[in-house]
Short mmCIF file of C-alpha atoms and ligand atoms in Angstrom, two decimals:
data_model
loop_
_atom_site.label_atom_id
_atom_site.label_comp_id
_atom_site.label_asym_id
_atom_site.label_seq_id
_atom_site.Cartn_x
_atom_site.Cartn_y
_atom_site.Cartn_z
CA MET J 23 20.79 150.23 141.80
CA THR J 24 23.73 152.53 141.41
CA ILE J 25 25.06 150.98 138.23
CA LYS J 26 22.08 150.11 136.06
CA ASP J 27 21.82 146.62 134.65
CA LYS J 28 21.59 146.77 130.88
CA ILE J 29 18.96 144.65 129.16
CA LEU J 30 18.77 143.96 125.45
CA VAL J 31 15.19 143.42 124.25
CA VAL J 32 15.04 141.48 120.96
CA GLU J 33 11.55 141.91 119.53
CA ASP J 34 10.35 142.68 116.01
CA GLU J 35 6.88 143.88 116.99
CA LYS J 36 7.29 147.57 117.72
CA ASN J 37 4.34 147.81 120.15
CA ILE J 38 5.57 144.93 122.26
CA ALA J 39 9.15 146.18 122.19
CA GLY J 40 7.94 149.58 123.35
CA LEU J 41 5.86 148.05 126.12
CA ILE J 42 8.73 145.92 127.44
CA LYS J 43 11.07 148.87 127.23
CA ALA J 44 8.66 150.99 129.28
CA ILE J 45 8.22 148.28 131.92
CA LEU J 46 11.94 147.66 132.31
CA GLY J 47 12.82 151.34 132.15
CA ALA J 48 10.33 152.10 134.93
CA SER J 49 12.09 149.48 137.07
CA GLY J 50 15.44 151.18 136.68
CA TYR J 51 17.00 149.10 133.93
CA ASP J 52 18.97 150.53 131.08
CA VAL J 53 17.18 149.15 127.98
CA ILE J 54 18.42 148.71 124.43
CA THR J 55 16.42 147.10 121.65
CA ALA J 56 17.00 145.11 118.47
CA SER J 57 14.29 144.18 115.97
CA GLY J 58 16.14 141.35 114.23
CA GLY J 59 18.54 138.50 114.93
CA ALA J 60 21.63 139.83 113.15
CA GLU J 61 21.23 143.18 114.84
CA ALA J 62 20.80 141.44 118.20
CA LEU J 63 24.00 139.41 117.82
CA SER J 64 26.01 142.46 116.89
CA MET J 65 24.56 144.44 119.80
CA ILE J 66 25.38 141.62 122.22
CA SER J 67 29.04 141.81 121.18
CA SER J 68 29.24 145.58 121.12
CA HIS J 69 27.04 146.57 124.09
CA CYS J 70 27.67 143.64 126.49
CA PRO J 71 24.18 143.60 128.02
CA ASP J 72 23.65 141.97 131.44
CA LEU J 73 20.64 140.04 130.17
CA VAL J 74 18.69 139.41 126.95
CA VAL J 75 14.91 139.20 126.61
CA LEU J 76 14.40 137.26 123.41
CA ASP J 77 11.45 136.76 121.07
CA LEU J 78 11.64 133.51 119.08
CA GLY J 79 9.92 134.54 115.84
CA LEU J 80 12.19 137.14 114.25
CA PRO J 81 12.14 138.28 110.62
CA ASP J 82 15.68 137.19 109.72
CA MET J 83 16.29 134.17 111.95
CA GLU J 84 14.84 131.99 114.68
CA GLY J 85 15.49 133.16 118.24
CA THR J 86 16.80 129.66 118.98
CA GLU J 87 19.70 130.33 116.58
CA ILE J 88 20.62 133.32 118.71
CA ILE J 89 20.62 131.19 121.85
CA ARG J 90 22.85 128.63 120.13
CA ALA J 91 25.25 131.29 118.84
CA VAL J 92 25.54 133.11 122.17
CA ARG J 93 26.06 129.91 124.16
CA GLU J 94 29.16 129.10 122.14
CA TRP J 95 30.99 131.88 123.91
CA SER J 96 28.91 133.33 126.71
CA SER J 97 26.74 132.42 129.69
CA LEU J 98 24.89 135.74 129.40
CA PRO J 99 21.40 135.17 130.83
CA ILE J 100 18.69 134.80 128.16
CA ILE J 101 14.98 134.90 128.92
CA VAL J 102 12.76 133.81 126.05
CA LEU J 103 9.54 135.79 125.80
CA SER J 104 7.37 134.07 123.23
CA ALA J 105 3.79 133.51 122.18
CA ARG J 106 4.73 129.89 121.49
CA SER J 107 3.40 127.91 124.39
CA TYR J 108 4.06 124.36 123.17
CA GLU J 109 6.17 122.21 125.45
CA ARG J 110 8.52 121.31 122.62
CA ASP J 111 9.36 124.98 122.04
CA LYS J 112 10.07 125.51 125.73
CA VAL J 113 12.14 122.35 126.00
CA ALA J 114 14.14 123.23 122.86
CA ALA J 115 14.89 126.75 124.10
CA LEU J 116 15.85 125.57 127.61
CA ASP J 117 17.97 122.72 126.25
CA LEU J 118 19.85 125.15 124.02
CA GLY J 119 20.72 127.16 127.09
CA ALA J 120 17.98 129.72 127.63
CA ASP J 121 17.73 130.52 131.34
CA ASP J 122 13.98 130.92 131.44
CA TYR J 123 10.88 130.97 129.28
CA VAL J 124 7.98 133.40 129.68
CA THR J 125 4.86 133.00 127.57
CA LYS J 126 3.01 135.92 125.96
CA PRO J 127 0.71 137.44 127.00
CA PHE J 128 2.92 138.05 130.03
CA SER J 129 2.50 139.85 133.32
CA SER J 130 5.04 142.60 133.91
CA ALA J 131 5.50 141.49 137.52
CA GLU J 132 6.37 137.97 136.37
CA LEU J 133 8.80 139.16 133.74
CA LEU J 134 10.53 141.46 136.23
CA ALA J 135 10.75 138.70 138.83
CA ARG J 136 12.31 136.30 136.36
CA ILE J 137 14.79 138.94 135.24
CA ARG J 138 15.84 139.55 138.85
CA VAL J 139 16.36 135.83 139.40
CA ALA J 140 18.38 135.38 136.21
CA ILE J 141 20.65 138.33 136.96
CA ARG J 142 21.17 137.23 140.55
CA HIS J 143 22.13 133.79 139.26
CA THR J 144 24.92 135.05 137.07
CA ARG J 145 26.24 137.04 139.99
CA ALA J 146 26.16 133.94 142.19
CA GLY J 147 27.39 131.61 139.44
CA LEU J 148 30.91 131.13 140.73
CA ASP J 149 29.75 130.46 144.27
CA ASN J 150 27.20 127.93 143.06
CA THR J 151 29.90 125.65 141.70
CA ALA J 152 31.65 125.64 145.05
CA LEU J 153 28.35 124.87 146.75
CA ALA J 154 28.25 121.49 145.03
CA ASN J 155 30.98 120.10 147.26
CA SER J 156 30.67 122.10 150.44
CA GLY J 157 28.43 124.48 152.30
CA ARG J 158 24.71 124.61 152.76
CA PHE J 159 21.61 125.59 150.89
CA THR J 160 18.64 126.75 152.91
CA ALA J 161 15.11 127.72 151.95
CA GLY J 162 12.67 128.01 154.85
CA GLU J 163 12.74 124.75 156.81
CA LEU J 164 14.76 122.97 154.14
CA THR J 165 18.52 122.61 154.44
CA ILE J 166 20.84 120.79 152.06
CA ASP J 167 24.09 120.01 153.83
CA TYR J 168 26.58 119.45 151.03
CA ASN J 169 29.32 118.35 153.41
CA LYS J 170 27.32 115.58 155.04
CA HIS J 171 25.23 114.75 151.96
CA GLN J 172 22.06 115.20 153.94
CA VAL J 173 18.76 116.94 153.42
CA LEU J 174 17.07 118.22 156.55
CA ILE J 175 13.65 119.63 157.31
CA GLY J 176 13.51 121.73 160.47
CA GLY J 177 16.89 120.26 161.44
CA GLU J 178 15.68 116.64 161.10
CA ASN J 179 17.46 114.34 158.64
CA CYS J 180 15.04 113.23 155.89
CA HIS J 181 17.05 110.06 155.18
CA LEU J 182 17.08 110.39 151.41
CA THR J 183 18.57 107.61 149.33
CA GLN J 184 21.73 108.40 147.38
CA ASN J 185 19.78 109.04 144.16
CA GLU J 186 17.19 111.15 145.93
CA TYR J 187 19.96 113.20 147.53
CA ARG J 188 21.72 113.75 144.21
CA ILE J 189 18.55 115.05 142.58
CA VAL J 190 17.84 117.46 145.44
CA ALA J 191 21.49 118.55 145.61
CA LEU J 192 21.56 119.32 141.89
CA LEU J 193 18.30 121.27 142.02
CA GLY J 194 19.58 123.17 145.06
CA LYS J 195 22.73 124.06 143.18
CA HIS J 196 20.56 125.68 140.49
CA ALA J 197 17.81 126.95 142.79
CA GLY J 198 15.25 129.18 141.11
CA LYS J 199 15.99 127.70 137.69
CA VAL J 200 14.12 125.03 135.80
CA LEU J 201 16.27 122.01 135.07
CA THR J 202 14.89 119.89 132.24
CA TYR J 203 14.43 116.15 132.75
CA ASP J 204 17.18 115.51 130.20
CA THR J 205 19.60 117.87 131.94
CA ILE J 206 19.02 116.18 135.29
CA MET J 207 19.40 112.70 133.78
CA ARG J 208 22.57 113.71 131.96
CA GLU J 209 24.11 115.37 135.00
CA LEU J 210 23.36 112.50 137.35
CA TRP J 211 23.41 109.40 135.20
CA GLY J 212 25.66 110.37 132.32
CA PRO J 213 25.13 111.32 128.67
CA GLN J 214 23.67 107.94 127.62
CA SER J 215 20.73 108.17 129.99
CA LYS J 216 17.98 109.24 127.63
CA GLY J 217 14.28 108.91 128.06
CA GLY J 218 14.44 107.56 131.58
CA ASN J 219 12.14 110.16 133.06
CA GLN J 220 10.30 107.43 134.90
CA ILE J 221 13.30 107.11 137.25
CA LEU J 222 12.99 110.80 138.01
CA ARG J 223 9.26 110.66 138.63
CA VAL J 224 9.59 107.76 141.03
CA ASN J 225 12.45 109.41 142.90
CA MET J 226 10.65 112.74 143.02
CA ALA J 227 7.53 111.13 144.48
CA ASN J 228 9.70 109.65 147.25
CA ILE J 229 11.56 112.90 147.80
CA ARG J 230 8.32 114.82 148.15
CA ARG J 231 6.94 112.30 150.61
CA LYS J 232 10.03 112.89 152.74
CA ILE J 233 10.46 116.66 152.48
CA GLU J 234 7.07 118.18 151.74
CA LYS J 235 4.25 118.67 154.26
CA ASN J 236 1.78 117.98 151.46
CA PRO J 237 3.44 116.19 148.53
CA ALA J 238 0.51 117.14 146.27
CA GLU J 239 1.22 120.84 146.83
CA PRO J 240 4.98 121.08 146.97
CA HIS J 241 6.67 123.99 148.72
CA TYR J 242 10.27 123.33 147.79
CA ILE J 243 10.55 121.50 144.49
CA PHE J 244 8.13 122.46 141.76
CA THR J 245 7.19 120.58 138.61
CA GLU J 246 7.21 122.55 135.37
CA VAL J 247 4.84 120.23 133.53
CA GLY J 248 6.48 118.53 130.58
CA VAL J 249 9.73 120.43 131.12
CA GLY J 250 11.43 119.62 134.39
CA TYR J 251 11.83 120.58 138.04
CA ARG J 252 12.70 123.75 139.86
CA MET J 253 13.92 124.25 143.43
CA ILE J 254 12.58 127.25 145.29
CA GLU J 255 15.10 130.07 145.60
CA GLY J 256 17.30 129.95 148.67
CA ASP J 257 17.01 132.34 151.60
CA1 LIG H 311 8.05 138.13 116.64
#
């Protein structure tokens, strides 16, 4: 890393803020901290961090309000780091536009890995859009051929249905990221398609039967229970 990526850590508990700062600093990041929401928003505008690690329970506002405010003008990657482990908190944060959600107590290796993924994604963001209509995505034996609308395993066409292909293509476009059920439904079946997760489950079962060696232990598309699906990162 010649130019250091700058990370803003928003955390009101001093011990935790210090710990995160030490972990990130040791990995070569430039770290700045804010202990409240208003301070965080002003630092985001003035310091232009490359990524934000965000606690949800802050003294002056909810972390979700920060996500909402930032998403009005920026796609800056935000990783929520929270003790709240309820599905509804995760879903709310991801739906508002958080890029990832890590639950406390956290492992430093996991946090660092998720930060690397989120930063890489912003870098690749422009290319990802192009990938939707052309090009290929590969991860191990899996190839998504966006020109031919085919998914292949070891070079063999998996013969996905149109809906199955669209789900895999969308996940491939956002590889490494969790897409919520609602996001997938909205993207593929329009804004009115609410609560039809059953369609997704059925399609995913068929997809896994076609692309996974053992559908019960998927290698390519993972289920984030109660939240959504995530495609493995590409090669
Ligand atoms: Ca807190």
